Tab-separated table of N, CA and C in Angstrom:
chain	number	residue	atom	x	y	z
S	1	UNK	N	0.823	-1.193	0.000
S	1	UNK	CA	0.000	0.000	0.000
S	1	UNK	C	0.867	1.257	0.000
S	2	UNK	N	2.042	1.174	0.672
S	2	UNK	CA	2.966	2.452	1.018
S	2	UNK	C	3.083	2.579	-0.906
S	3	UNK	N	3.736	1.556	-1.234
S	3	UNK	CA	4.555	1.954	-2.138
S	3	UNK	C	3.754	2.242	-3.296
S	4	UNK	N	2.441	1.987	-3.391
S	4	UNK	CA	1.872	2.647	-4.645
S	4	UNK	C	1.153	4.028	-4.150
S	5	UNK	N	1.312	3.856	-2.521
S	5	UNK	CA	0.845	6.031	-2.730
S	5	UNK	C	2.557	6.195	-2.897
S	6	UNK	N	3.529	6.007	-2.795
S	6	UNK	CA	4.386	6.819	-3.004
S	6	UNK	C	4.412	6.779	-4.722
S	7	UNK	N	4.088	5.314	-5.323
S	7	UNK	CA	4.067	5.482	-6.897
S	7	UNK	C	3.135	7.111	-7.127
S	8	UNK	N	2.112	6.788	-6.466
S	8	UNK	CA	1.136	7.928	-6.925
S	8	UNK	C	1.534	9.421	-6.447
S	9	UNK	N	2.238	9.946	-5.623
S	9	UNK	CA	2.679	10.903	-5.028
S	9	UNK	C	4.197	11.296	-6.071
S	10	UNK	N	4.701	10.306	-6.612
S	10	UNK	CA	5.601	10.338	-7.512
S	10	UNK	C	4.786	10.756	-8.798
S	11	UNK	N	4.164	10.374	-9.316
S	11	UNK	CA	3.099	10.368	-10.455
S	11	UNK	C	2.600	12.172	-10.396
S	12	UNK	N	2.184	12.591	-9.139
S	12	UNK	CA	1.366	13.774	-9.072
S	12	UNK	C	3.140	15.305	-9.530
S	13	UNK	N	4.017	14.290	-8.309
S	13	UNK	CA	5.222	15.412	-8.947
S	13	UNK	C	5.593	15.246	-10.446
S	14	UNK	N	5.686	14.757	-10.523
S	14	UNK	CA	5.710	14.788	-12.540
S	14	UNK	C	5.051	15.427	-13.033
S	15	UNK	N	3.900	15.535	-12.536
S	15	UNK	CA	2.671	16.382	-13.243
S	15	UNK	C	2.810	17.471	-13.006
S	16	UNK	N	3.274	17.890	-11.509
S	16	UNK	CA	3.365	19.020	-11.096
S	16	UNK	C	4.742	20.167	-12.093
S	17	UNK	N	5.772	19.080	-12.159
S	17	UNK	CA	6.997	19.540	-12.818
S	17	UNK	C	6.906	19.782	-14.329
S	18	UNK	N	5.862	19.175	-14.660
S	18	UNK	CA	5.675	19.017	-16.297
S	18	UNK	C	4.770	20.181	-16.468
S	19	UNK	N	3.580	21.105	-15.345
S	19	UNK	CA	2.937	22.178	-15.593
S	19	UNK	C	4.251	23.223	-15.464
S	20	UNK	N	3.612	23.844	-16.645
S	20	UNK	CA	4.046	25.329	-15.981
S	20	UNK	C	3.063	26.408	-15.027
S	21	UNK	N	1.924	25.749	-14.939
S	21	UNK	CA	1.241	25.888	-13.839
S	21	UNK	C	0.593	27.815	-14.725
S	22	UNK	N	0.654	27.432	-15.836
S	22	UNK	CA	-0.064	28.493	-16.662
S	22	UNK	C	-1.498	28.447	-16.504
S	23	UNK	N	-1.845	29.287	-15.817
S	23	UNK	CA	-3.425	29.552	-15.198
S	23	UNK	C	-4.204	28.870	-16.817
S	24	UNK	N	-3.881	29.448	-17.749
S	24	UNK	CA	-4.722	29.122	-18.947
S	24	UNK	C	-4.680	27.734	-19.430
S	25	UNK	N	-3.786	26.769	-19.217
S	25	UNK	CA	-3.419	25.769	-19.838
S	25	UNK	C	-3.779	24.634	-18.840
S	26	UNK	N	-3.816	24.842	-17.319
S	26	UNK	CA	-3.457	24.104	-16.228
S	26	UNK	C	-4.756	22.895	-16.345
S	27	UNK	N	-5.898	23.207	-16.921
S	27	UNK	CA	-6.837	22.061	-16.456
S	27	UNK	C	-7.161	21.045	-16.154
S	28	UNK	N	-6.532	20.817	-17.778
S	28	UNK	CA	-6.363	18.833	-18.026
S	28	UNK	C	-4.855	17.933	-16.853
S	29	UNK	N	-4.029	19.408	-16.323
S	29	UNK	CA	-2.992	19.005	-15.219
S	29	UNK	C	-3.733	18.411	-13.915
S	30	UNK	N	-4.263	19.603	-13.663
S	30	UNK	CA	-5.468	19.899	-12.266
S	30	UNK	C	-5.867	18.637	-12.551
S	31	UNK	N	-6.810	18.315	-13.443
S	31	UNK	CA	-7.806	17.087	-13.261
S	31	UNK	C	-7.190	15.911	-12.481
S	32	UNK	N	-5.702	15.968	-13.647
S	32	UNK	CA	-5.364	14.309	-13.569
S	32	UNK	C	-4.940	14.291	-11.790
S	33	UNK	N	-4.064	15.293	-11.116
S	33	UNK	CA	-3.762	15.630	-10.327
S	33	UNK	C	-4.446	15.224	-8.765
S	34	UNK	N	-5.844	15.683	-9.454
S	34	UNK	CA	-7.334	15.470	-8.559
S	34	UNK	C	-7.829	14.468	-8.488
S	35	UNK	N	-7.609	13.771	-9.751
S	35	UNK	CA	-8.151	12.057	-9.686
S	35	UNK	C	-7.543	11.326	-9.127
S	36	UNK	N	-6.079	11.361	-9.144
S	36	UNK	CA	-4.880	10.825	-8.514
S	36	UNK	C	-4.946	10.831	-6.807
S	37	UNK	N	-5.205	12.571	-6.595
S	37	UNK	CA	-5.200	12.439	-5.097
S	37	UNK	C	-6.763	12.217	-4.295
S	38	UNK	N	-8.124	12.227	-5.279
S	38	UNK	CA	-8.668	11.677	-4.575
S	38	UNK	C	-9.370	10.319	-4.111
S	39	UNK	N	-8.380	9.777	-5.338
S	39	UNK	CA	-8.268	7.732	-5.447
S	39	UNK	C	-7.652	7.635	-3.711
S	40	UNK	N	-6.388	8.343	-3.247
S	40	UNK	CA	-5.815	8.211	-2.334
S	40	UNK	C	-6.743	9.010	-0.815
S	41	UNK	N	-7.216	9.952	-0.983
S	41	UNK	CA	-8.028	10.727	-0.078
S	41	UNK	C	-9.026	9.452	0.548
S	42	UNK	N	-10.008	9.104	-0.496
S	42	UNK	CA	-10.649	7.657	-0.805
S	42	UNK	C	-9.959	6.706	-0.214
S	43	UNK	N	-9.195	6.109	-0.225
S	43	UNK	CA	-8.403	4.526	0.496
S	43	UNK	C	-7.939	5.558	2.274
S	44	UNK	N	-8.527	6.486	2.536
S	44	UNK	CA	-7.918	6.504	4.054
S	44	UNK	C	-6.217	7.401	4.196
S	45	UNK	N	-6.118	7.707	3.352
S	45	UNK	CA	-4.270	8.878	3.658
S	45	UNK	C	-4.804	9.917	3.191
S	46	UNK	N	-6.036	10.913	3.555
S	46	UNK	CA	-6.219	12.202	3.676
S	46	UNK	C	-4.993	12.987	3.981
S	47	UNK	N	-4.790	12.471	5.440
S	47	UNK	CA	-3.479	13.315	6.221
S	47	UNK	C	-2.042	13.396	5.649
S	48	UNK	N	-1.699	12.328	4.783
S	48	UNK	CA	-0.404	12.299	3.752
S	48	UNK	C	-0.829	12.939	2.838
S	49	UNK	N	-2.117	12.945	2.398
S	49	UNK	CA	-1.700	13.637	0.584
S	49	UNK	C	-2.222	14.956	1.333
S	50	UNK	N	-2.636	15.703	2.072
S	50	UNK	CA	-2.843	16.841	2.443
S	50	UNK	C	-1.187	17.339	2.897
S	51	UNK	N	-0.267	16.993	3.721
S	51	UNK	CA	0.869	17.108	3.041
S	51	UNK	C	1.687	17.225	2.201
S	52	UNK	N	1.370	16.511	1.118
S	52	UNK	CA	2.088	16.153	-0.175
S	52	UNK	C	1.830	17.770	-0.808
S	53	UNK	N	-0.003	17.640	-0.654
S	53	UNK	CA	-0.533	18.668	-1.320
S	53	UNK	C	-0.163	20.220	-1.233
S	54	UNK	N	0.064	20.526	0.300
S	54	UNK	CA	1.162	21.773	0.819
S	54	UNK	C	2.671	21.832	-0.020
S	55	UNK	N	2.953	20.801	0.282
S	55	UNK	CA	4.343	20.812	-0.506
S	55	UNK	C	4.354	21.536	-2.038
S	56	UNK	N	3.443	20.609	-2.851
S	56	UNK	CA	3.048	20.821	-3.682
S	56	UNK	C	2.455	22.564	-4.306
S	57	UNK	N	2.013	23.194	-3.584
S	57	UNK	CA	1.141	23.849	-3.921
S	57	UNK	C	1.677	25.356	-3.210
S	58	UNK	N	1.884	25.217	-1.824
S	58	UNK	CA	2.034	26.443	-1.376
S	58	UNK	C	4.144	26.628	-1.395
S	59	UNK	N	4.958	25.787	-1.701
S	59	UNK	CA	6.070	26.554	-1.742
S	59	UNK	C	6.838	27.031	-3.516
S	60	UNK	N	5.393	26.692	-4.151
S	60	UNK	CA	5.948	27.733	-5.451
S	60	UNK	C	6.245	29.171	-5.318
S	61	UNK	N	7.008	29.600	-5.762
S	61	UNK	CA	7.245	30.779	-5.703
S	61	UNK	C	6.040	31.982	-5.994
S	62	UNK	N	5.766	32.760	-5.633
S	62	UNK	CA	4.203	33.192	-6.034
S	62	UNK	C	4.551	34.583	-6.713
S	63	UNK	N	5.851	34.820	-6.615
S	63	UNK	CA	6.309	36.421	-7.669
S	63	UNK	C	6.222	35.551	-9.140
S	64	UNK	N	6.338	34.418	-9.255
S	64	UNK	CA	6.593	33.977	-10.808
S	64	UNK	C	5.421	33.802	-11.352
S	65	UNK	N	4.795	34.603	-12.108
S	65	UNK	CA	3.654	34.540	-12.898
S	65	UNK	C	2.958	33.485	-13.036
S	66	UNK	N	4.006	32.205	-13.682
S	66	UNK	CA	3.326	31.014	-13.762
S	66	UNK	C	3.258	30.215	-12.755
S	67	UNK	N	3.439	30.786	-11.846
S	67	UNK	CA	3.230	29.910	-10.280
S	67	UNK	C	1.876	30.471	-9.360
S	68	UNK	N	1.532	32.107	-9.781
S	68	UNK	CA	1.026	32.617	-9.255
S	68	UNK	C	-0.578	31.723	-8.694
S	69	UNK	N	-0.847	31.415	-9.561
S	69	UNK	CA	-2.414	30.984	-9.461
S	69	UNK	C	-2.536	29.389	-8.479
S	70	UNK	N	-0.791	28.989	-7.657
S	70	UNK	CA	-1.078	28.256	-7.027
S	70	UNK	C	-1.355	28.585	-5.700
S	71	UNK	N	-1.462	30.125	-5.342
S	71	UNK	CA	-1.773	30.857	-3.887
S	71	UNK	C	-3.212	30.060	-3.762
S	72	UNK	N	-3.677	30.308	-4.949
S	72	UNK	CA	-5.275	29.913	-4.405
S	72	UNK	C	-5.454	28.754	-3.919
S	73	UNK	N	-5.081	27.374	-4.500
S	73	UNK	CA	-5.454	26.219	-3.223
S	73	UNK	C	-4.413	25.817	-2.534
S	74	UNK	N	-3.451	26.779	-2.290
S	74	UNK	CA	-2.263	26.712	-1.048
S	74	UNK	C	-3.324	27.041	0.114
S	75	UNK	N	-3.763	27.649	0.054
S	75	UNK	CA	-4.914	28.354	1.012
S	75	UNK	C	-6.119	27.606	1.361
S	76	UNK	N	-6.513	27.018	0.534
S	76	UNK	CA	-7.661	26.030	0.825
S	76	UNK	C	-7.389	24.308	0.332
S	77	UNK	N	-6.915	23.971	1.228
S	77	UNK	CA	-5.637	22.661	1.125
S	77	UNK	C	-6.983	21.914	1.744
S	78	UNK	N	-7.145	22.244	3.187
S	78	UNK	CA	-8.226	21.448	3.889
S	78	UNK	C	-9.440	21.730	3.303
S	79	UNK	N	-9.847	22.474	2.369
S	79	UNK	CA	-11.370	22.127	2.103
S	79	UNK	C	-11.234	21.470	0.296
S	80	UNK	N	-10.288	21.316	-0.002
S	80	UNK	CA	-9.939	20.742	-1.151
S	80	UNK	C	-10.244	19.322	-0.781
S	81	UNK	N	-9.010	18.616	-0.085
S	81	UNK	CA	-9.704	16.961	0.799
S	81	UNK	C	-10.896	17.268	1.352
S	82	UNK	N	-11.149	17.899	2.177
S	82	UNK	CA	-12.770	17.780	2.265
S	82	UNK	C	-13.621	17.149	0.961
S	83	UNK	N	-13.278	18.211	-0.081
S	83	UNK	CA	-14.328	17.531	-1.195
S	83	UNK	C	-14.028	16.581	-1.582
S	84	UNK	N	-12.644	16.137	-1.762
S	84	UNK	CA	-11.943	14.787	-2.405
S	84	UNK	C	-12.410	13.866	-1.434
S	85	UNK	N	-13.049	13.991	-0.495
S	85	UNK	CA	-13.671	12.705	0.490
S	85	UNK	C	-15.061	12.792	-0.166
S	86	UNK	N	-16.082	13.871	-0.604
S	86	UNK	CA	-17.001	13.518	-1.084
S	86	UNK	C	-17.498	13.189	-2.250
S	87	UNK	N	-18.418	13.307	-3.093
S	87	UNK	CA	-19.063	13.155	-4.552
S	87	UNK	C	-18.270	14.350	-5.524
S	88	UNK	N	-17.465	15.538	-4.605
S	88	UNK	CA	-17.021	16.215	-5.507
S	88	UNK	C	-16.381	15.989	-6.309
S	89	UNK	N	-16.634	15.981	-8.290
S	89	UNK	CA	-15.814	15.413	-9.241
S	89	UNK	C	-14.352	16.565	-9.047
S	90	UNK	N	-13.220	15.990	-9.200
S	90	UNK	CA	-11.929	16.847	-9.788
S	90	UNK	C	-12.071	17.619	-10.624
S	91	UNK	N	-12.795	17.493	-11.979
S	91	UNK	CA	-13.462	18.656	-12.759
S	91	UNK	C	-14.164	19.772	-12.097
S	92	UNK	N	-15.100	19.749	-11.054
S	92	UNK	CA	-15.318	20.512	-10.402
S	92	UNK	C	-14.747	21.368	-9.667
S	93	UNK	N	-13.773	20.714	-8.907
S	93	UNK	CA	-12.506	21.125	-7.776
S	93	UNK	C	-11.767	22.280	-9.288
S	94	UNK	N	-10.781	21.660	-9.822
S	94	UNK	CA	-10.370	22.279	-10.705
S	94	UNK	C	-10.897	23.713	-11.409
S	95	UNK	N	-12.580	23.365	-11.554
S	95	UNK	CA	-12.894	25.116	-11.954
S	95	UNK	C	-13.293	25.953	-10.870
S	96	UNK	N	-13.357	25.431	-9.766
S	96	UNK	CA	-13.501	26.531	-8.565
S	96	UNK	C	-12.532	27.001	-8.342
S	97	UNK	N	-10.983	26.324	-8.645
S	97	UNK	CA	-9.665	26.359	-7.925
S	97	UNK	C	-9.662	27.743	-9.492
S	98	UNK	N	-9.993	27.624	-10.253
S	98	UNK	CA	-10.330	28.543	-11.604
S	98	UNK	C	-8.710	27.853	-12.921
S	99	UNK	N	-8.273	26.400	-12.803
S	99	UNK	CA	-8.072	25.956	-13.517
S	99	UNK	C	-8.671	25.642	-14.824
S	100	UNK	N	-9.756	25.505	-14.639
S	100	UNK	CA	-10.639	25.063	-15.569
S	100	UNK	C	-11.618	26.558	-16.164
């Protein structure tokens, strides 16, 4: 179990490294991103990928344009898993987060 959330936590940084996190382009990133972490939210490691997800999200640099638009769910980390525990689709998450 460890080693396929770390496959999957490996999987999400790739994705992360492969965006340029261009507000306009980011969607189809976001999604996969969202499906990924809420397969894992789902099996019970809320509390790891809500970590992962900080990492992820709030130590981009936020002067760099194309990083900018990750302030917004640096900030709402805990109500992001919140929804990833419920019916909320990742498509959804994604256009509130205004990826989409």
């Amino acid at each position: 179990m460890k080693i396929l959330f770390l496959l999957a936590i490996l999987t999400t940084q790739l994705f992360l490294t492969s965006f340029c996190f261009d507000c306009k382009i980011a969607c189809k990133e976001c999604m996969l991103y969202m499906t990924a972490t809420k397969y894992y939210v789902q099996t019970g490691n809320a509390k790891a990928v809500e970590k992962e997800m900080r990492k992820d999200f709030c130590t981009a640099d936020p002067k760099k344009p194309e990083y900018s638009c990750l302030m917004k769910p640096c900030a709402k980390i805990k109500r992001i898993v919140a929804h990833l525990k419920k019916t909320t689709t990742p498509e959804q998450i994604c256009k509130r987060l205004t990826f989409c």
